[in-house]
XYZ file of C-alpha atoms in Angstrom:
783
model
C 0.000 0.000 0.000
C 1.260 3.428 -0.871
C 0.033 6.580 0.862
C 0.323 10.185 -0.234
C -1.070 13.550 0.655
C -2.914 14.442 -2.457
C -2.671 18.141 -3.019
C 0.103 20.652 -2.930
C 0.973 24.088 -4.259
C 4.580 24.948 -5.155
C 6.428 27.658 -3.310
C 8.358 30.230 -5.318
C 11.715 31.947 -4.988
C 14.824 30.911 -3.134
C 14.517 28.993 0.086
C 17.339 28.511 2.563
C 16.856 25.101 4.023
C 18.609 22.941 6.564
C 16.501 19.849 6.177
C 17.293 16.162 6.277
C 15.030 13.153 6.263
C 17.125 10.459 7.954
C 16.769 6.971 6.622
C 14.645 7.938 3.638
C 15.532 5.967 0.493
C 14.245 6.300 -3.068
C 11.708 3.579 -3.653
C 10.493 2.816 -7.144
C 8.286 -0.142 -6.337
C 5.080 -0.075 -4.312
C 2.413 -2.686 -3.753
C -0.889 -1.503 -5.109
C -3.156 -4.036 -6.709
C -5.172 -5.642 -9.469
C -8.871 -6.478 -9.153
C -11.896 -7.232 -11.315
C -15.032 -5.179 -10.675
C -18.160 -7.360 -10.904
C -21.528 -5.670 -11.518
C -24.550 -7.836 -10.668
C -27.803 -7.095 -12.485
C -31.107 -7.700 -10.670
C -34.424 -8.332 -12.477
C -38.085 -8.817 -11.559
C -39.612 -12.347 -11.171
C -40.309 -14.264 -14.403
C -42.561 -17.108 -15.312
C -41.167 -20.586 -14.705
C -40.140 -20.993 -18.367
C -38.598 -17.520 -18.521
C -36.932 -18.093 -15.183
C -35.304 -21.303 -16.436
C -34.078 -19.493 -19.512
C -32.781 -16.642 -17.400
C -30.948 -19.093 -15.157
C -29.371 -20.793 -18.175
C -28.385 -17.406 -19.543
C -26.900 -16.438 -16.189
C -24.878 -19.678 -16.094
C -23.615 -19.038 -19.617
C -22.761 -15.464 -18.719
C -20.992 -16.587 -15.560
C -18.956 -19.066 -17.586
C -18.114 -16.388 -20.130
C -17.115 -14.010 -17.367
C -14.948 -16.706 -15.820
C -13.195 -17.364 -19.132
C -12.661 -13.626 -19.629
C -11.290 -13.270 -16.120
C -8.899 -16.181 -16.614
C -7.797 -14.730 -19.942
C -7.098 -11.365 -18.302
C -5.114 -13.080 -15.568
C -3.083 -14.968 -18.177
C -2.417 -11.784 -20.107
C -1.325 -10.025 -16.926
C 1.456 -12.620 -16.619
C 2.758 -12.082 -20.142
C 5.953 -10.039 -19.864
C 5.888 -8.910 -23.484
C 2.430 -7.425 -23.051
C 3.426 -5.737 -19.788
C 6.790 -4.391 -20.910
C 7.163 -1.078 -22.701
C 10.543 0.462 -23.446
C 10.779 4.053 -22.222
C 12.719 6.971 -23.696
C 13.481 10.491 -22.403
C 11.504 13.575 -23.384
C 13.479 16.491 -24.917
C 12.843 18.676 -21.845
C 14.632 16.096 -19.696
C 17.903 16.485 -21.588
C 17.790 20.276 -21.451
C 17.160 20.095 -17.706
C 20.134 17.749 -17.249
C 22.445 20.339 -18.800
C 20.972 23.055 -16.574
C 21.352 20.849 -13.485
C 25.048 20.233 -14.184
C 25.578 23.977 -14.568
C 23.910 24.685 -11.222
C 25.954 21.996 -9.474
C 29.204 23.148 -11.026
C 28.762 26.851 -10.233
C 26.860 26.873 -6.941
C 27.677 23.787 -4.901
C 29.721 24.256 -1.730
C 32.451 21.885 -2.879
C 34.108 21.904 -6.308
C 32.331 19.488 -8.648
C 34.198 17.901 -11.544
C 32.242 15.921 -14.117
C 34.830 13.359 -15.180
C 35.179 9.586 -15.401
C 35.297 9.263 -11.607
C 32.009 11.119 -11.327
C 30.573 8.960 -14.106
C 31.548 5.783 -12.258
C 29.941 7.022 -9.056
C 26.729 7.950 -10.861
C 26.615 4.540 -12.546
C 27.188 2.630 -9.307
C 24.722 4.766 -7.360
C 22.073 4.369 -10.043
C 22.424 0.597 -10.062
C 22.293 0.628 -6.267
C 19.096 2.691 -6.291
C 17.483 0.290 -8.745
C 18.691 -3.047 -7.406
C 20.673 -2.467 -4.229
C 19.757 -5.892 -2.825
C 20.848 -7.754 -5.984
C 17.404 -9.304 -6.495
C 16.699 -8.734 -10.182
C 19.841 -8.267 -12.273
C 22.415 -10.960 -12.951
C 26.142 -10.562 -13.452
C 25.662 -10.849 -17.224
C 23.113 -8.008 -17.093
C 25.593 -5.798 -15.271
C 28.321 -6.761 -17.750
C 25.990 -5.813 -20.612
C 25.624 -2.226 -19.377
C 29.090 -1.888 -17.865
C 30.484 -0.099 -20.937
C 28.397 2.939 -19.896
C 30.172 3.197 -16.541
C 32.699 5.827 -17.643
C 30.585 7.679 -20.207
C 27.637 8.829 -18.088
C 29.274 12.231 -17.547
C 29.703 12.849 -21.272
C 26.098 11.896 -21.951
C 24.879 14.234 -19.220
C 26.933 17.133 -20.563
C 25.283 16.602 -23.965
C 21.815 16.357 -22.466
C 21.605 12.711 -23.549
C 19.696 10.619 -21.013
C 19.233 7.630 -23.290
C 21.938 5.562 -21.478
C 20.067 6.006 -18.195
C 16.840 4.872 -19.869
C 18.559 1.865 -21.439
C 19.777 0.797 -17.995
C 16.332 1.311 -16.532
C 14.600 -0.533 -19.366
C 16.783 -3.583 -18.746
C 16.070 -3.384 -15.022
C 12.347 -2.813 -15.666
C 12.086 -5.919 -17.826
C 13.960 -8.017 -15.276
C 11.591 -6.873 -12.500
C 8.563 -7.798 -14.591
C 10.082 -11.196 -15.407
C 10.890 -11.844 -11.778
C 7.425 -10.868 -10.529
C 5.742 -13.022 -13.193
C 7.947 -15.941 -12.109
C 7.075 -15.237 -8.481
C 3.314 -15.140 -9.087
C 3.444 -18.402 -11.021
C 5.544 -20.041 -8.307
C 3.193 -18.883 -5.546
C 0.130 -20.113 -7.404
C 1.592 -23.488 -8.369
C 4.531 -24.480 -6.158
C 3.806 -23.588 -2.516
C 3.010 -27.209 -1.735
C 6.598 -28.122 -2.620
C 8.011 -26.401 0.463
C 9.513 -28.642 3.125
C 9.763 -26.705 6.359
C 11.766 -29.425 8.107
C 14.837 -28.800 5.932
C 17.612 -26.682 7.467
C 17.778 -23.770 5.037
C 18.478 -20.092 5.648
C 17.782 -16.786 3.944
C 20.468 -14.095 3.911
C 18.998 -10.907 5.392
C 21.287 -8.208 3.991
C 22.391 -8.646 0.380
C 23.832 -5.157 -0.129
C 27.370 -6.528 -0.445
C 26.394 -9.867 -1.982
C 27.759 -10.732 -5.420
C 25.461 -10.584 -8.427
C 23.752 -13.850 -9.290
C 25.633 -15.644 -12.053
C 22.485 -17.121 -13.609
C 18.709 -16.914 -13.706
C 18.614 -20.239 -11.866
C 20.566 -18.696 -8.990
C 18.013 -15.876 -8.783
C 15.236 -18.472 -8.883
C 16.734 -20.145 -5.827
C 17.109 -16.828 -4.022
C 13.470 -15.962 -4.676
C 12.322 -19.459 -3.770
C 13.817 -18.894 -0.336
C 12.291 -15.435 -0.098
C 8.851 -16.847 -0.900
C 9.442 -19.701 1.526
C 10.243 -17.198 4.254
C 7.037 -15.244 3.552
C 5.012 -18.454 3.448
C 6.488 -19.675 6.719
C 5.934 -16.327 8.438
C 2.265 -16.238 7.430
C 1.661 -19.861 8.363
C 3.103 -19.247 11.830
C 0.320 -16.716 12.416
C -2.244 -19.510 12.031
C -3.084 -18.900 8.366
C -3.780 -22.060 6.346
C -1.929 -22.673 3.098
C -4.905 -21.790 0.927
C -5.084 -18.354 2.546
C -1.304 -17.979 2.386
C -1.389 -18.615 -1.349
C -4.227 -16.131 -1.780
C -2.402 -13.477 0.256
C 0.943 -13.864 -1.523
C -0.648 -14.105 -4.956
C -2.465 -10.833 -4.391
C 0.686 -9.212 -2.983
C 2.874 -10.034 -5.983
C 0.159 -9.418 -8.550
C -0.358 -6.003 -6.989
C 3.348 -5.281 -7.280
C 3.325 -6.460 -10.879
C 0.430 -4.141 -11.718
C 2.147 -1.146 -10.187
C 5.516 -1.848 -11.797
C 3.797 -2.053 -15.164
C 2.532 1.510 -14.624
C 6.063 2.937 -14.485
C 6.436 5.817 -16.933
C 9.146 8.020 -18.431
C 8.750 10.610 -15.675
C 9.549 8.033 -12.983
C 12.777 7.044 -14.722
C 13.764 10.678 -15.200
C 13.191 11.580 -11.526
C 15.086 8.509 -10.314
C 18.115 9.182 -12.495
C 18.349 12.948 -11.982
C 17.991 12.553 -8.233
C 20.819 10.013 -8.346
C 23.038 12.426 -10.293
C 22.428 15.179 -7.735
C 22.934 12.910 -4.710
C 26.248 11.722 -6.125
C 27.619 15.212 -5.383
C 26.576 14.922 -1.732
C 23.777 13.104 0.110
C 21.686 16.250 0.704
C 21.799 17.635 -2.813
C 18.826 16.518 -4.862
C 16.755 17.275 -7.927
C 12.948 17.509 -7.793
C 10.718 17.285 -10.836
C 7.776 19.734 -10.852
C 5.544 17.196 -9.118
C 8.115 16.259 -6.478
C 8.918 19.944 -5.949
C 5.369 20.434 -4.753
C 5.751 17.624 -2.204
C 8.959 19.123 -0.817
C 7.650 22.682 -0.635
C 4.501 21.544 1.105
C 6.609 20.026 3.868
C 8.395 23.329 4.479
C 5.151 25.304 4.392
C 3.216 23.007 6.648
C 0.103 23.655 4.566
C -1.449 22.758 1.239
C -4.340 23.808 -0.945
C -6.955 21.201 -1.770
C -9.674 19.170 -0.060
C -7.643 17.881 2.913
C -7.473 14.109 2.621
C -4.820 11.423 2.744
C -5.193 9.035 -0.199
C -3.888 5.527 -0.705
C -3.978 2.957 -3.505
C -5.758 -0.308 -2.797
C -6.254 -2.765 -5.625
C -7.269 -0.591 -8.608
C -8.988 2.013 -6.447
C -7.911 5.311 -4.915
C -9.021 5.042 -1.309
C -9.448 7.753 1.323
C -7.136 6.741 4.169
C -7.753 9.711 6.456
C -9.350 13.161 6.461
C -7.190 16.024 7.671
C -8.817 17.657 10.661
C -10.346 21.025 9.791
C -9.965 20.503 6.046
C -12.710 21.123 3.470
C -13.536 17.420 3.114
C -13.985 16.945 6.851
C -16.026 20.111 7.203
C -18.302 19.145 4.309
C -19.005 15.870 6.082
C -19.780 13.726 3.018
C -16.427 12.104 2.225
C -15.435 9.403 4.710
C -12.316 7.378 5.440
C -12.549 4.119 3.509
C -14.474 5.633 0.587
C -13.117 4.928 -2.903
C -12.813 7.677 -5.512
C -13.724 6.299 -8.946
C -14.240 9.541 -10.888
C -13.099 13.188 -10.818
C -14.519 16.282 -12.507
C -13.402 19.912 -12.408
C -15.751 22.794 -11.627
C -19.549 22.820 -11.779
C -19.878 21.302 -15.246
C -16.608 19.537 -16.061
C -16.777 16.036 -17.507
C -16.400 13.221 -14.979
C -13.162 11.324 -15.676
C -12.867 7.654 -14.672
C -9.828 7.103 -12.414
C -10.102 3.377 -11.636
C -6.692 1.840 -12.264
C -4.865 5.167 -12.457
C -1.604 5.724 -10.608
C -1.988 7.468 -7.281
C 0.050 10.506 -8.306
C -2.079 10.988 -11.436
C -5.212 10.976 -9.292
C -3.479 13.432 -6.965
C -2.899 15.825 -9.865
C -6.587 15.874 -10.704
C -7.821 16.415 -7.145
C -5.436 19.116 -6.000
C -6.009 22.725 -7.019
C -6.280 26.375 -6.073
C -8.188 27.643 -3.094
C -11.805 28.473 -3.949
C -12.081 26.123 -6.943
C -14.523 23.223 -7.091
C -13.783 19.541 -7.581
C -16.497 16.910 -8.006
C -15.768 13.353 -6.904
C -17.613 10.211 -7.894
C -17.292 8.203 -4.713
C -17.964 4.560 -3.931
C -18.762 4.343 -0.193
C -16.682 1.976 1.901
C -19.626 -0.363 2.433
C -20.689 -0.465 -1.245
C -20.020 -3.649 -3.228
C -20.581 -2.266 -6.735
C -20.691 1.018 -8.621
C -24.471 1.065 -8.210
C -23.870 2.636 -4.791
C -21.619 5.431 -6.093
C -22.540 9.046 -5.410
C -21.204 12.443 -6.417
C -19.642 14.780 -3.837
C -18.872 18.452 -4.448
C -16.019 20.010 -2.457
C -14.606 23.534 -2.614
C -10.834 23.482 -2.237
C -9.216 25.543 0.508
C -5.938 25.950 2.400
C -5.338 23.005 4.706
C -2.901 23.169 7.596
C -1.000 20.017 8.510
C -1.399 20.496 12.239
C 0.676 17.441 13.160
C 3.731 19.249 11.775
C 3.260 22.298 13.968
C 4.639 23.065 17.437
C 2.486 21.969 20.365
C 2.767 22.097 24.141
C 1.701 20.222 27.247
C 2.278 20.409 30.991
C 3.776 17.443 32.841
C 3.583 17.031 36.596
C 6.814 15.389 37.722
C 6.795 13.560 41.060
C 9.999 13.987 43.103
C 10.055 12.952 46.768
C 6.251 13.288 46.994
C 6.317 16.784 45.513
C 4.840 17.592 42.086
C 6.605 20.058 39.803
C 4.958 21.527 36.714
C 7.196 21.140 33.658
C 6.251 22.639 30.303
C 7.010 20.589 27.181
C 7.150 22.058 23.682
C 7.285 19.472 20.907
C 8.599 20.810 17.607
C 8.404 18.312 14.696
C 10.211 20.592 12.196
C 11.487 24.128 11.649
C 8.721 25.199 9.277
C 8.191 28.531 7.578
C 5.643 29.527 4.931
C 7.942 31.306 2.478
C 5.175 31.890 -0.032
C 2.785 33.588 2.394
C 5.560 35.709 3.904
C 6.814 36.866 0.490
C 3.238 37.759 -0.467
C 3.087 40.159 2.481
C 0.570 38.161 4.511
C 0.797 38.722 8.251
C -0.618 35.401 9.465
C 1.961 33.111 7.822
C 3.095 30.021 9.669
C 6.462 30.150 11.454
C 7.833 27.666 13.986
C 9.552 30.437 15.985
C 6.365 32.507 16.130
C 4.346 29.477 17.230
C 6.851 28.533 19.943
C 6.864 32.127 21.209
C 3.082 31.955 21.679
C 3.326 28.559 23.396
C 5.984 29.833 25.805
C 3.717 32.721 26.797
C 0.900 30.248 27.451
C 3.157 27.999 29.543
C 4.248 30.951 31.645
C 0.592 31.671 32.330
C 0.266 28.031 33.430
C 2.985 28.616 36.065
C 5.428 26.006 34.782
C 8.724 25.774 36.658
C 10.870 24.672 33.688
C 10.635 23.955 29.957
C 11.737 21.030 27.807
C 12.036 21.619 24.053
C 11.520 18.202 22.468
C 13.374 17.972 19.135
C 13.386 14.192 18.815
C 12.772 13.118 15.194
C 12.995 16.762 14.059
C 14.885 16.521 10.755
C 15.399 20.268 10.374
C 13.886 22.855 8.068
C 14.457 26.595 7.820
C 17.865 27.741 9.061
C 16.499 31.200 9.844
C 13.796 29.652 12.045
C 16.466 27.902 14.115
C 18.204 31.233 14.574
C 14.951 32.900 15.620
C 14.154 30.093 18.044
C 17.473 30.445 19.865
C 16.684 34.146 20.253
C 13.606 33.319 22.342
C 15.865 32.023 25.122
C 18.865 34.392 25.031
C 19.575 38.083 24.895
C 21.114 39.380 21.668
C 24.111 37.403 20.425
C 25.388 35.033 17.725
C 23.615 31.716 17.221
C 25.363 30.068 14.255
C 28.219 30.597 11.804
C 27.923 30.018 8.052
C 30.814 29.271 5.708
C 29.928 30.019 2.097
C 30.905 28.560 -1.262
C 31.203 29.961 -4.782
C 32.653 33.466 -5.145
C 32.570 33.831 -1.371
C 34.237 30.452 -0.806
C 35.855 30.369 2.602
C 34.062 33.460 3.898
C 32.544 32.855 7.341
C 29.702 34.964 8.657
C 27.916 34.704 11.970
C 24.160 34.984 12.322
C 22.465 35.876 15.531
C 19.628 37.337 17.512
C 19.461 41.143 17.512
C 16.455 41.331 19.828
C 17.531 41.788 23.491
C 14.151 40.584 24.784
C 14.017 37.079 26.244
C 10.683 35.268 26.032
C 11.620 32.581 28.567
C 14.550 32.775 31.014
C 13.847 29.796 33.307
C 15.417 26.320 33.499
C 15.673 24.807 30.032
C 16.412 21.384 28.535
C 16.625 20.287 24.908
C 15.717 16.647 24.228
C 17.253 15.120 21.074
C 17.975 11.763 19.481
C 19.828 10.376 16.452
C 16.986 11.544 14.179
C 17.387 15.176 15.300
C 19.217 16.856 12.444
C 20.356 20.065 10.800
C 18.375 23.025 12.171
C 17.708 20.976 15.325
C 21.458 20.676 15.802
C 21.927 24.427 15.345
C 19.440 25.102 18.133
C 20.730 22.381 20.480
C 24.366 23.358 19.853
C 23.722 27.050 20.573
C 21.827 26.313 23.793
C 24.669 24.030 24.860
C 27.449 26.487 23.969
C 25.762 29.358 25.792
C 25.235 27.029 28.764
C 21.690 28.330 28.603
C 20.237 24.863 29.054
C 21.140 21.210 29.243
C 21.014 18.896 26.198
C 19.602 15.438 26.912
C 19.027 12.250 24.915
C 21.152 10.715 22.163
C 23.838 11.867 19.749
C 22.213 13.848 16.928
C 22.331 13.011 13.206
C 25.365 15.099 12.262
C 24.170 17.156 9.300
C 26.153 20.374 9.257
C 25.344 21.573 5.752
C 22.850 24.128 4.470
C 20.844 23.612 1.297
C 19.242 26.204 -0.948
C 16.286 25.683 -3.241
C 16.997 26.966 -6.748
C 14.084 27.019 -9.227
C 14.813 25.671 -12.694
C 12.915 25.786 -15.960
C 11.652 22.283 -15.184
C 11.557 21.475 -11.473
C 14.050 22.644 -8.881
C 17.363 21.654 -7.353
C 18.158 21.556 -3.649
C 21.901 21.885 -3.384
C 24.451 22.368 -0.632
C 25.615 25.994 -0.657
C 27.301 26.304 2.707
C 28.229 24.656 5.995
C 27.162 25.820 9.400
C 29.241 25.836 12.566
C 28.471 26.323 16.207
C 29.469 29.587 17.864
C 32.240 27.583 19.540
C 33.683 27.015 16.053
C 32.975 23.272 15.866
C 30.994 21.808 12.999
C 28.155 19.415 13.678
C 28.955 17.662 10.380
C 29.518 13.913 10.906
C 29.718 14.241 14.695
C 26.418 15.898 15.524
C 25.700 17.315 18.986
C 26.672 15.122 21.926
C 24.191 15.336 24.824
C 25.275 16.505 28.257
C 23.421 13.522 29.713
C 22.745 10.470 27.553
C 19.452 8.561 27.487
C 18.807 5.128 25.909
C 18.041 5.649 22.201
C 16.652 2.924 19.926
C 18.618 4.450 17.070
C 21.754 3.160 18.785
C 20.802 -0.187 17.273
C 20.771 1.168 13.702
C 24.344 1.189 12.452
C 23.494 3.009 9.220
C 21.860 5.948 11.007
C 23.685 9.271 10.909
C 25.621 11.512 8.542
C 28.864 9.628 9.053
C 27.277 6.586 7.394
C 26.217 8.420 4.219
C 28.361 8.065 1.101
C 29.841 11.351 -0.077
C 29.143 13.251 3.142
C 31.306 16.330 3.672
C 33.986 16.047 6.405
C 34.049 17.485 9.923
C 36.137 20.616 10.474
C 36.246 23.801 12.534
C 36.348 27.568 12.158
C 37.276 30.279 14.632
C 34.880 30.683 17.539
C 32.968 33.929 18.011
C 32.599 35.899 21.218
C 29.647 34.928 23.389
C 28.825 34.785 27.073
C 27.798 31.863 29.243
C 24.516 32.107 31.099
C 25.079 29.484 33.798
C 28.010 27.424 35.086
C 26.355 24.266 33.771
C 29.592 22.463 33.020
C 30.384 22.564 36.732
C 27.098 20.940 37.788
C 26.709 18.412 34.947
C 28.838 15.726 36.714
C 26.479 15.877 39.697
C 23.425 15.916 37.396
C 24.846 12.861 35.662
C 25.400 11.054 38.946
C 21.864 11.747 40.167
C 20.403 10.659 36.836
C 22.360 7.404 36.822
C 21.230 6.664 40.384
C 17.586 7.042 39.305
C 18.079 5.165 36.023
C 19.502 2.141 37.833
C 16.115 1.506 39.449
C 13.791 3.256 36.988
C 11.647 0.509 35.372
C 11.260 2.441 32.114
C 14.972 3.128 31.708
C 15.835 -0.483 32.538
C 13.322 -1.592 29.895
C 14.569 0.894 27.268
C 18.172 -0.138 27.810
C 17.215 -3.785 27.444
C 15.204 -3.010 24.302
C 18.239 -1.398 22.677
C 20.390 -4.406 23.593
C 17.811 -6.822 22.134
C 17.580 -4.754 18.938
C 21.350 -4.776 18.526
C 21.432 -8.527 19.061
C 18.658 -9.055 16.484
C 20.375 -6.835 13.911
C 23.573 -8.830 14.254
C 21.802 -11.882 12.840
C 22.847 -12.447 9.246
C 20.266 -15.036 8.242
C 16.666 -16.132 8.855
C 16.070 -19.854 9.446
C 13.588 -21.489 7.067
C 13.082 -24.538 9.262
C 9.664 -24.191 10.859
C 10.599 -25.417 14.309
C 13.851 -23.456 14.427
C 12.179 -20.208 13.318
C 9.238 -20.704 15.669
C 11.572 -21.354 18.594
C 13.581 -18.224 17.748
C 10.480 -16.068 17.413
C 8.943 -17.445 20.599
C 12.166 -16.803 22.505
C 12.324 -13.216 21.186
C 8.667 -12.604 22.019
C 9.011 -14.132 25.458
C 12.092 -12.083 26.293
C 10.390 -8.835 25.250
C 7.163 -9.871 27.004
C 8.912 -10.689 30.286
C 10.892 -7.444 30.146
C 7.749 -5.376 29.657
C 5.870 -7.191 32.404
C 8.791 -6.601 34.761
C 8.473 -2.916 33.912
C 4.693 -2.921 34.472
C 4.987 -4.804 37.753
C 7.623 -2.406 39.055
C 5.306 0.509 38.256
C 2.275 -1.168 39.840
C 0.417 -1.454 36.532
C -1.676 -4.409 35.261
C 0.407 -7.130 33.646
C -0.027 -8.367 30.086
C -1.302 -11.893 29.445
C 0.968 -14.235 27.514
C -0.423 -15.636 24.290
C 1.063 -18.552 22.413
C 1.180 -17.738 18.708
C -1.248 -20.000 16.908
C 0.172 -21.930 14.006
C -1.645 -23.483 11.116
C -1.483 -27.077 12.448
C -2.420 -26.328 16.047
C -5.863 -26.283 17.620
C -7.157 -22.936 18.791
C -7.846 -24.197 22.296
C -10.883 -24.564 24.491
C -13.620 -21.986 23.814
C -14.310 -21.386 27.500
C -10.623 -20.709 28.090
C -10.553 -18.283 25.174
C -13.603 -16.467 26.525
C -11.973 -16.184 29.952
C -8.790 -14.792 28.427
C -10.811 -12.305 26.381
C -12.601 -11.135 29.515
C -9.274 -10.682 31.283
C -8.020 -8.727 28.299
C -11.011 -6.406 28.447
C -10.451 -5.855 32.152
C -6.768 -5.166 31.559
C -7.570 -2.740 28.749
C -9.973 -0.874 31.000
C -7.310 -0.587 33.683
C -4.808 0.765 31.157
C -7.018 3.455 29.655
C -4.735 6.131 31.073
C -1.772 6.473 28.767
C 1.640 6.359 30.401
C 3.730 9.518 30.359
C 6.895 9.540 28.256
C 9.654 8.349 30.634
C 12.319 10.439 28.857
C 10.281 13.612 29.303
C 9.664 12.784 32.969
C 13.382 12.235 33.565
C 14.142 15.462 31.702
C 11.889 17.226 34.202
C 13.661 15.631 37.154
C 17.041 16.697 35.776
C 15.746 20.263 35.456
C 14.599 20.224 39.086
C 18.085 19.025 40.106
C 19.728 21.629 37.886
C 17.754 24.488 39.416
C 18.734 23.331 42.892
C 22.429 22.988 42.032
C 22.466 26.446 40.429
C 21.056 27.952 43.629
C 17.524 28.652 42.372
C 15.446 25.706 43.592
C 11.972 25.260 42.140
C 8.797 25.492 44.137
C 6.614 22.406 44.092
C 3.147 23.022 42.728
C 1.471 20.331 44.842
C 2.166 17.747 47.472
C 1.989 14.426 45.631
C 0.704 12.509 48.647
C -2.377 14.691 49.044
C -2.993 14.641 45.296
C -2.887 10.853 45.183
C -5.229 10.649 48.150
C -7.695 12.934 46.406
C -7.513 10.849 43.232
C -8.092 7.624 45.171
C -11.129 9.173 46.868
C -12.480 10.237 43.470
C -11.974 6.747 42.015
C -13.764 5.146 44.968
C -16.705 7.529 44.641
C -16.959 6.745 40.909
C -16.952 3.008 41.644
């Protein structure tokens, strides 16, 4: 299933961005689907003779339909009918020349388009297409290997045909492999022997290319066996397993067959740009809209998340406050089968269309009308379809915006009120601001308002939660630092191009401080770029304490440059902390470290990206320290470690990281049923026992162990199942109250300690004992 937000509007002009999306890879394949829509015709009662004739006719029609369906299925497995060679459009070649010019003249580092660059582009392109060595053979790679050192010359001439030839070969091999897979699933699953000691290699990134089609067949046989075994261990019988896998691979085959010239162009051009450095990229016009929407935090359209399911475009979710939700007619689960523009536009059938093509038809300018022919979720045929009229409007993606909450942290039977501001990204609506609008969205403006609200709520300290914040606007990071300090530098920028080597410091010129109380910044390995600017400045000024895990390590700044066709996001400069140190590669190291699941992901972080720029330093700038935090951090660390040793949540998190690391060190998956089941049961039991130990230590209801049902095991006694279900319901009722985030709670405790050690102890808001007594009294009265 593939999900996309379906309407965007491109931003204009230059945008200074410090954005990274850790772990995101280019994916060309998605599982959508293939289905046959059956329309059943109903008629009034007939005489007995007519009825017999009608029944005979219905049987004949059913047989004809069955033959037609089988014929369509056979045709869908014919590679020659599915395959279509693709070639570049003229505009693509002209854009390639323009892209090379932009990279050569504006990138931070010198870019030379020579044979070395050509080799890197070739290898990266092959890796993007078939990084796991699942489709191409060694002979295929040898066939295209003569292009390895000529890709640069072709690009300079605006000739993208070599890239399309490579893709066409890959495209045909994918179709062939998926056809083979479907046929194997539908005819050979019974041949599997799950008592044989076989294994499947998990990571094939460094594996050699298969030397023959037969070798690939064996690799895919094991992959299918693994999927079959995994499904059967959930209790699914083989007939259902075959049905599930057949649908899965047929869906993939259908979607792959929809690949077009634009997909190939975007994949190749993005590869060319990323070869220069991992954060430089090219966006086609359509992909530009996706990127700009993320920076804006808003879009123009009807406000719905769409997904592809079988041949339908399905409404996955309505965006709160959007036009579709406010109109009240479109519902999650509905399927869009037709689209028309305006009051009298012709209704266009969209069954079977690619998701992005449907997106193009639904999105549009604020105030315009779109008419949707919608099949309700409960409808079984097009007879139940209805038309819905929606007026497009601006939709804000509220989940991307800053938000706040107040935590009450219990320390020695005293409750302290800690404000938490969660910031998912450093967003800024460039388009609205450049148009002179006063109500444009800005992360710094939103956080300022939230800080004022928290002060009214009498919080004693503030935690700025930047976990999973991949960055955004560099200027917004600068503005955000200014909310917590008096005027002063916040970041240094080293430029490229004609100003190569020139370093300039940026800072806050406003002497006003919005919040001057105890401050902590919570980060993890997914906190990147602009997040690292903010965390580094707060740490250098000793304005607050940085908690969590080592950050991503992206110390480069990208600029959006519009092109005649699409746009390029390229690295124009590097940023440095006011202390002179770059965050590139190394990131920001926390003052106090918390368990971080990303510790188990070896590939996470800038230092693991090919072509990443190196770490270096520049001269520090003058700045003052706000508190002697470095003197008290050893004591803060000691107090934290003392709590963490007995804190059930921290013990559990630490164990989770250790189990994840152990699991990732496994190189293969066993394909012996008993061996795999034993391994899975042991993993489940270890995680289950660890979580129950955590729950027991916190005085919470324990989970109930469930043996995984397998296809050849009985489901158990019905009365026992009913009893377990009743216990589950009771447990669920007891656990209605969601647990507070243990890392935020510990951040609050560290802030209380910090205030005490700095000579400004906090005042408890409540006595925890009396509060708990009041809550117990309330619970008893409710019972």
